[in-house]
PDB file of N, CA and C in Angstrom:
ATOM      1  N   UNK A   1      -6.165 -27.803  -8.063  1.00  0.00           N
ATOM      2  CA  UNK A   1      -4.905 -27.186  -7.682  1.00  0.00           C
ATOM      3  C   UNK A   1      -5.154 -25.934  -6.846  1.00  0.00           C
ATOM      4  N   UNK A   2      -5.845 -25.113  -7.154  1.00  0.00           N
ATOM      5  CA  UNK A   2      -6.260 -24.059  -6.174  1.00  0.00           C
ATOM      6  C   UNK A   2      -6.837 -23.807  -5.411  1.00  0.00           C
ATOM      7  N   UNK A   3      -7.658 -25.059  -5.246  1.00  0.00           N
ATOM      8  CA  UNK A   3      -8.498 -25.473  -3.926  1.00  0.00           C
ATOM      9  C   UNK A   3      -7.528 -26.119  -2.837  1.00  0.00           C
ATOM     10  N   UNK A   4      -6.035 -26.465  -3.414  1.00  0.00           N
ATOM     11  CA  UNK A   4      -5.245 -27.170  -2.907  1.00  0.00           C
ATOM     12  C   UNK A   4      -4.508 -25.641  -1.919  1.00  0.00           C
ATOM     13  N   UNK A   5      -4.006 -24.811  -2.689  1.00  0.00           N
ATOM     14  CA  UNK A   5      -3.600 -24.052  -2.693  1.00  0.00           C
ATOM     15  C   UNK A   5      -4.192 -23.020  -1.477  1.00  0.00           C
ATOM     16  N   UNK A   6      -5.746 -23.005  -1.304  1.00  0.00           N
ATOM     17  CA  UNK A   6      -6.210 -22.328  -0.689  1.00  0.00           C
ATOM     18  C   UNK A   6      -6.809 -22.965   0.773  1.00  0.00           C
ATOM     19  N   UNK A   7      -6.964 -24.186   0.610  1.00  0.00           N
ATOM     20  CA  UNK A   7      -6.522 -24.732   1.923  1.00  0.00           C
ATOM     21  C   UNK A   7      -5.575 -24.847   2.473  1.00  0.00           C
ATOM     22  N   UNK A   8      -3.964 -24.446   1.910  1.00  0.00           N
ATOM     23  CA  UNK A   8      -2.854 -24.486   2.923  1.00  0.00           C
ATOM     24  C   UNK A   8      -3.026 -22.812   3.515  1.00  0.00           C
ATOM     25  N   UNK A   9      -2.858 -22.366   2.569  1.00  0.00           N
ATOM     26  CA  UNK A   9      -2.991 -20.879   3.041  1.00  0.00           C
ATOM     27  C   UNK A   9      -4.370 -20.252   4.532  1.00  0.00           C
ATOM     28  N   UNK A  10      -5.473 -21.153   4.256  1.00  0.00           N
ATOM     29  CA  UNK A  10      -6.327 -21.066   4.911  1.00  0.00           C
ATOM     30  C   UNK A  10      -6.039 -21.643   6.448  1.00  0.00           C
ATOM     31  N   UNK A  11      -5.369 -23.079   6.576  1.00  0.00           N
ATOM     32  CA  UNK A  11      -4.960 -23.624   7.594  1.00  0.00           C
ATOM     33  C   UNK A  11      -3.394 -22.913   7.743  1.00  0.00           C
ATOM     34  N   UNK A  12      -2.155 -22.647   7.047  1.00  0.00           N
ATOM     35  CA  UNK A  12      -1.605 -22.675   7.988  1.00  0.00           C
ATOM     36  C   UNK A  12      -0.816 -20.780   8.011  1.00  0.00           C
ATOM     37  N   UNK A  13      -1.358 -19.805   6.857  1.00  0.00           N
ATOM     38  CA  UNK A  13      -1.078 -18.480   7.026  1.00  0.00           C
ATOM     39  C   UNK A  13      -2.086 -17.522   7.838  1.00  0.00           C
ATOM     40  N   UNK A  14      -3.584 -18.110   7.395  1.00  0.00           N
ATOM     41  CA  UNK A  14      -4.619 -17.609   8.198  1.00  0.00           C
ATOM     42  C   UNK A  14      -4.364 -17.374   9.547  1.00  0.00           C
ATOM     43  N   UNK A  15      -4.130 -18.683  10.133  1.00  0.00           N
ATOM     44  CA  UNK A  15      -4.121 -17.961  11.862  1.00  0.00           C
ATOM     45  C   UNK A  15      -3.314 -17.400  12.011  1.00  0.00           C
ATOM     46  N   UNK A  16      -1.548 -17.782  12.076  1.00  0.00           N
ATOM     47  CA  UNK A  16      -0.845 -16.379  11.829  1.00  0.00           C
ATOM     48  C   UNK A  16      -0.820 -15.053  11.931  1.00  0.00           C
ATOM     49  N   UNK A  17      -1.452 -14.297  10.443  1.00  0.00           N
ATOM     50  CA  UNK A  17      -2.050 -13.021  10.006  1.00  0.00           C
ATOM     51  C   UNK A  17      -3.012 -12.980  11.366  1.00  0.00           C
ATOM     52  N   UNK A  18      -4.145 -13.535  11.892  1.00  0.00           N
ATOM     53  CA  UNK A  18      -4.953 -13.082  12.432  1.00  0.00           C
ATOM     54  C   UNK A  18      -4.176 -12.851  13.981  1.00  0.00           C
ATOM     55  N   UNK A  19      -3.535 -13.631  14.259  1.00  0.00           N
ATOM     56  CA  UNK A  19      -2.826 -13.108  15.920  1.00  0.00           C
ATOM     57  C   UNK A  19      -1.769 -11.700  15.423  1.00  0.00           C
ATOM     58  N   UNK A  20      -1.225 -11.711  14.682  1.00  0.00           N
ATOM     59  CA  UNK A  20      -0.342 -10.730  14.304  1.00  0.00           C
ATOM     60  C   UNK A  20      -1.505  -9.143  14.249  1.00  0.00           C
ATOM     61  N   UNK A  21      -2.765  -9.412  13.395  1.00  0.00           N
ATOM     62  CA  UNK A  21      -3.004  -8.164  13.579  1.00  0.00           C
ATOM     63  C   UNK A  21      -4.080  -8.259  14.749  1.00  0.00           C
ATOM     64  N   UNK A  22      -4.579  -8.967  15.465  1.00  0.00           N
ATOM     65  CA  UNK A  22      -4.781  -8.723  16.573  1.00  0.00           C
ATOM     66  C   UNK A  22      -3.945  -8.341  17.695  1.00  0.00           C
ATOM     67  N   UNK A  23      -2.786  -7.904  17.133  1.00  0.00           N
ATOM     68  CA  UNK A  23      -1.857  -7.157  18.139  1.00  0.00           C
ATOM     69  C   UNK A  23      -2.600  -5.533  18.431  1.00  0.00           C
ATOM     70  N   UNK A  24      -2.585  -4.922  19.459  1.00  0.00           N
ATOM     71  CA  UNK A  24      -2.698  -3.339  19.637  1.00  0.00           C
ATOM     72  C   UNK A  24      -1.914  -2.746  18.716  1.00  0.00           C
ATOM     73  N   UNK A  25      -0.828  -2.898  18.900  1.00  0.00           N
ATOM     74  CA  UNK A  25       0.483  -2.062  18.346  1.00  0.00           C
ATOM     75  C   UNK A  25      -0.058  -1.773  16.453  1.00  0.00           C
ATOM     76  N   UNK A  26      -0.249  -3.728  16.377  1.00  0.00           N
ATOM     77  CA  UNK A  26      -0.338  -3.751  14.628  1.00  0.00           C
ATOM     78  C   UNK A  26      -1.506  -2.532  14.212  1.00  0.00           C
ATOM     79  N   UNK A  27      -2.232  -3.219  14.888  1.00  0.00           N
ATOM     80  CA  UNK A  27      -3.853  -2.150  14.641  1.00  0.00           C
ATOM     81  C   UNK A  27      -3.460  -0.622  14.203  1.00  0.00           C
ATOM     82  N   UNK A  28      -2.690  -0.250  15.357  1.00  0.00           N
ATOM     83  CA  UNK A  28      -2.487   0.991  15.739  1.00  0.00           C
ATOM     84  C   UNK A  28      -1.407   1.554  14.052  1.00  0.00           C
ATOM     85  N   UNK A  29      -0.616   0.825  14.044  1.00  0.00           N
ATOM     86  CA  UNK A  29       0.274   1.679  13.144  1.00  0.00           C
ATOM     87  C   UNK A  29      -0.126   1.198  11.479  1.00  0.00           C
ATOM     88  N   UNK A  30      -1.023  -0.234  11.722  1.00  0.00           N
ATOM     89  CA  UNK A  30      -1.995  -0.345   9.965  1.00  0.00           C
ATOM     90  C   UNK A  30      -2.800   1.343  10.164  1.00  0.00           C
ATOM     91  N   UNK A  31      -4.027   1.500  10.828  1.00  0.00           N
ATOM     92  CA  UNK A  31      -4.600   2.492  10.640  1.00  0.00           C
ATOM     93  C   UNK A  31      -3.552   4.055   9.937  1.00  0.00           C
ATOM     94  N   UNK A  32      -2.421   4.206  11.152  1.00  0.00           N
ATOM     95  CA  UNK A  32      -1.516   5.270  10.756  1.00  0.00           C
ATOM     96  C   UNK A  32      -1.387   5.201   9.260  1.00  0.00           C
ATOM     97  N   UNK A  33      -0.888   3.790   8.788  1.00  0.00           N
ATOM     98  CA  UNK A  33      -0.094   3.765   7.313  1.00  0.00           C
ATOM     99  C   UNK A  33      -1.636   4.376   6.391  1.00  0.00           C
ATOM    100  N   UNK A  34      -2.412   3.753   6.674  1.00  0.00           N
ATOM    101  CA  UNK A  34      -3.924   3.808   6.060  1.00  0.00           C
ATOM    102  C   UNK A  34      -4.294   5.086   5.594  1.00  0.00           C
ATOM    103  N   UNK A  35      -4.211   6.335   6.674  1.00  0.00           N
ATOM    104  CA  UNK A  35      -3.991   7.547   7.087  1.00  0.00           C
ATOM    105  C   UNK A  35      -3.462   7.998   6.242  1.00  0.00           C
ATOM    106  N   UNK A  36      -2.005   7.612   6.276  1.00  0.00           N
ATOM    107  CA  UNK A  36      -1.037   8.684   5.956  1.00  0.00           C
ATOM    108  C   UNK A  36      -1.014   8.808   3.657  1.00  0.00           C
ATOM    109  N   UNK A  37      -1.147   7.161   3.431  1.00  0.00           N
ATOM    110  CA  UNK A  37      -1.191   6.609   1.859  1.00  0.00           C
ATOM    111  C   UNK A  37      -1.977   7.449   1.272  1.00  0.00           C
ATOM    112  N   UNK A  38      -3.039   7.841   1.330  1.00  0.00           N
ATOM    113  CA  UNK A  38      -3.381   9.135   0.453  1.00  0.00           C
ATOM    114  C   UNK A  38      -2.846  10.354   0.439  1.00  0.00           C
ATOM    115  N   UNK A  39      -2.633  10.736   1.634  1.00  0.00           N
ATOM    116  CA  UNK A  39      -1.937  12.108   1.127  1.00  0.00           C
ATOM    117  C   UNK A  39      -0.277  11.887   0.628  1.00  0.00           C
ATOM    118  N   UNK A  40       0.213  10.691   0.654  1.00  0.00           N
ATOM    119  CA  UNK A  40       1.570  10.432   0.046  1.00  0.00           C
ATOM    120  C   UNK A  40       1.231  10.090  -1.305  1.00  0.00           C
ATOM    121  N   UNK A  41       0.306   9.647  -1.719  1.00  0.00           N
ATOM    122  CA  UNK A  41      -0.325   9.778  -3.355  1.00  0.00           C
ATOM    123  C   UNK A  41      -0.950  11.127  -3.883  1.00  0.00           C
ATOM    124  N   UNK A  42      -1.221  11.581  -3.068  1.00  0.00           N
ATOM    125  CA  UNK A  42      -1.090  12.843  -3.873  1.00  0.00           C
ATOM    126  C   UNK A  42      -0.303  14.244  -3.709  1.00  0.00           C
ATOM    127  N   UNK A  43       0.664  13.689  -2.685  1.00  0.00           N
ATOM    128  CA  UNK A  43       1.933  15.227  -3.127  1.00  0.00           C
ATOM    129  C   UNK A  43       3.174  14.365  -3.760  1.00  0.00           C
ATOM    130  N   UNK A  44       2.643  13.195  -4.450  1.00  0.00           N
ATOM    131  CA  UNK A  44       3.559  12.412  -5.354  1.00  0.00           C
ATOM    132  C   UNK A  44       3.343  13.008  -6.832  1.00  0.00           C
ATOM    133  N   UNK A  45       1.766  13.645  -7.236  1.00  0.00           N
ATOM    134  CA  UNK A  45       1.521  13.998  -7.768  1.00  0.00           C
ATOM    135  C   UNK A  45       2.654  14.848  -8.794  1.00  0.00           C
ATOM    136  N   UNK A  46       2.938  15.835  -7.756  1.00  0.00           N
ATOM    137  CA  UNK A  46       3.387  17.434  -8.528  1.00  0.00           C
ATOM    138  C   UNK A  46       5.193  16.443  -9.058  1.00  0.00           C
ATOM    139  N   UNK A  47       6.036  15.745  -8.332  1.00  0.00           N
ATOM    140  CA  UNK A  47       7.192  14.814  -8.745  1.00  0.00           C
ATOM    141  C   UNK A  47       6.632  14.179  -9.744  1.00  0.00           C
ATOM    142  N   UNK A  48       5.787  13.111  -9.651  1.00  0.00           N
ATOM    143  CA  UNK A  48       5.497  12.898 -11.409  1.00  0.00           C
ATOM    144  C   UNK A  48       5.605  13.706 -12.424  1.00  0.00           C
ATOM    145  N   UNK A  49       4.567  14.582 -12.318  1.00  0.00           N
ATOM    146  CA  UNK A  49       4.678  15.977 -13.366  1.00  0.00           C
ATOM    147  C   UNK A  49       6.424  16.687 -13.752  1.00  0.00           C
ATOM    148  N   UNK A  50       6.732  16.838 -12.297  1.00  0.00           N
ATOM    149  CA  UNK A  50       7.997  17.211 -12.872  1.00  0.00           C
ATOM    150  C   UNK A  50       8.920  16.278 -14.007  1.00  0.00           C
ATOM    151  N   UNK A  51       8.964  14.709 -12.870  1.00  0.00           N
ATOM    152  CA  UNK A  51       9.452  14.055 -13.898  1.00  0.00           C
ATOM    153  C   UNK A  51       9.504  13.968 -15.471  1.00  0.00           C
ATOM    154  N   UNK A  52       8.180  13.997 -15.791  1.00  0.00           N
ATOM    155  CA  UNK A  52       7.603  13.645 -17.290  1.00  0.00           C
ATOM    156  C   UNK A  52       7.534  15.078 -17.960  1.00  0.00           C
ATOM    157  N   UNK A  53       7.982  16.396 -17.079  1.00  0.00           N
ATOM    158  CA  UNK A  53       8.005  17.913 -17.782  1.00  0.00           C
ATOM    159  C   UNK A  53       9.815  17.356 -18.553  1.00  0.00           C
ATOM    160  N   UNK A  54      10.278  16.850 -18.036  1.00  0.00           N
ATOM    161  CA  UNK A  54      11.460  16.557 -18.320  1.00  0.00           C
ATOM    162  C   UNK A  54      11.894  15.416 -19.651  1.00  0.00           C
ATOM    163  N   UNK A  55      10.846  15.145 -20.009  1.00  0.00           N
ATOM    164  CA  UNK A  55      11.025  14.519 -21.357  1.00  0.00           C
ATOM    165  C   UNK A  55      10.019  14.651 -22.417  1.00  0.00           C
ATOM    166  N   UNK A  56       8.859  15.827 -21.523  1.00  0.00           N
ATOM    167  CA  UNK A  56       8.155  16.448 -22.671  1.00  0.00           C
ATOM    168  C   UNK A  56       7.826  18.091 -22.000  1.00  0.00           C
ATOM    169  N   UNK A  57       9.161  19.126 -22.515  1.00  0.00           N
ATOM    170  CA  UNK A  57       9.540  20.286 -22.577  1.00  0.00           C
ATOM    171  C   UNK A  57       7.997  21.132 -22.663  1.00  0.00           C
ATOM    172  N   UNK A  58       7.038  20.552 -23.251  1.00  0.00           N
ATOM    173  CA  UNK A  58       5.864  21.715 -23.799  1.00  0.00           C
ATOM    174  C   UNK A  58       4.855  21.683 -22.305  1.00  0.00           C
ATOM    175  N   UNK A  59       5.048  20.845 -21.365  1.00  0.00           N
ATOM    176  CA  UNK A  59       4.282  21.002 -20.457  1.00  0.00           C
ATOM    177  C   UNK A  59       4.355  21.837 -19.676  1.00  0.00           C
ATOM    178  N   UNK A  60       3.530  22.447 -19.225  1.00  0.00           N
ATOM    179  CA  UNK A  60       3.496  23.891 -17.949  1.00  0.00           C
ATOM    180  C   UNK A  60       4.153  23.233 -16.982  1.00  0.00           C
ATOM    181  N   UNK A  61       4.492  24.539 -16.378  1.00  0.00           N
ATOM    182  CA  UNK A  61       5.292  24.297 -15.223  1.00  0.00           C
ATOM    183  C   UNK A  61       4.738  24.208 -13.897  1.00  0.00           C
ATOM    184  N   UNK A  62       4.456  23.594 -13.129  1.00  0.00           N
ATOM    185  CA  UNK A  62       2.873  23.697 -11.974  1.00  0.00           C
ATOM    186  C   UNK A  62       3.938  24.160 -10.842  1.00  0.00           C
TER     187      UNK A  62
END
């Protein structure tokens, strides 16, 4: 079944994906997102904290 599974995907999503990111454009704005995902994980940081200061009162305030 998953050999089944991975030959459709192989024949008919594979090429697809591969012209799509062989676009310039794609390249260009994957790298950006690539870029940008860490520092949006960590000034997500200090909003978590707040969140969870909010249902446990004893935590400092950062």
């Amino acid at each position: 079944m998953m050999e089944k599974i991975q030959a459709w995907i192989e024949k008919h999503l594979v090429p697809v994906i591969n012209k799509i990111t062989s676009n310039f454009w794609f390249g260009i704005v994957a790298d950006a997102v690539l870029f940008i995902v860490p520092f949006s994980m960590v000034s997500a940081i200090p909003s978590l904290w707040a969140i969870l200061r909010r249902f446990v009162p004893v935590l400092p305030d950062i």
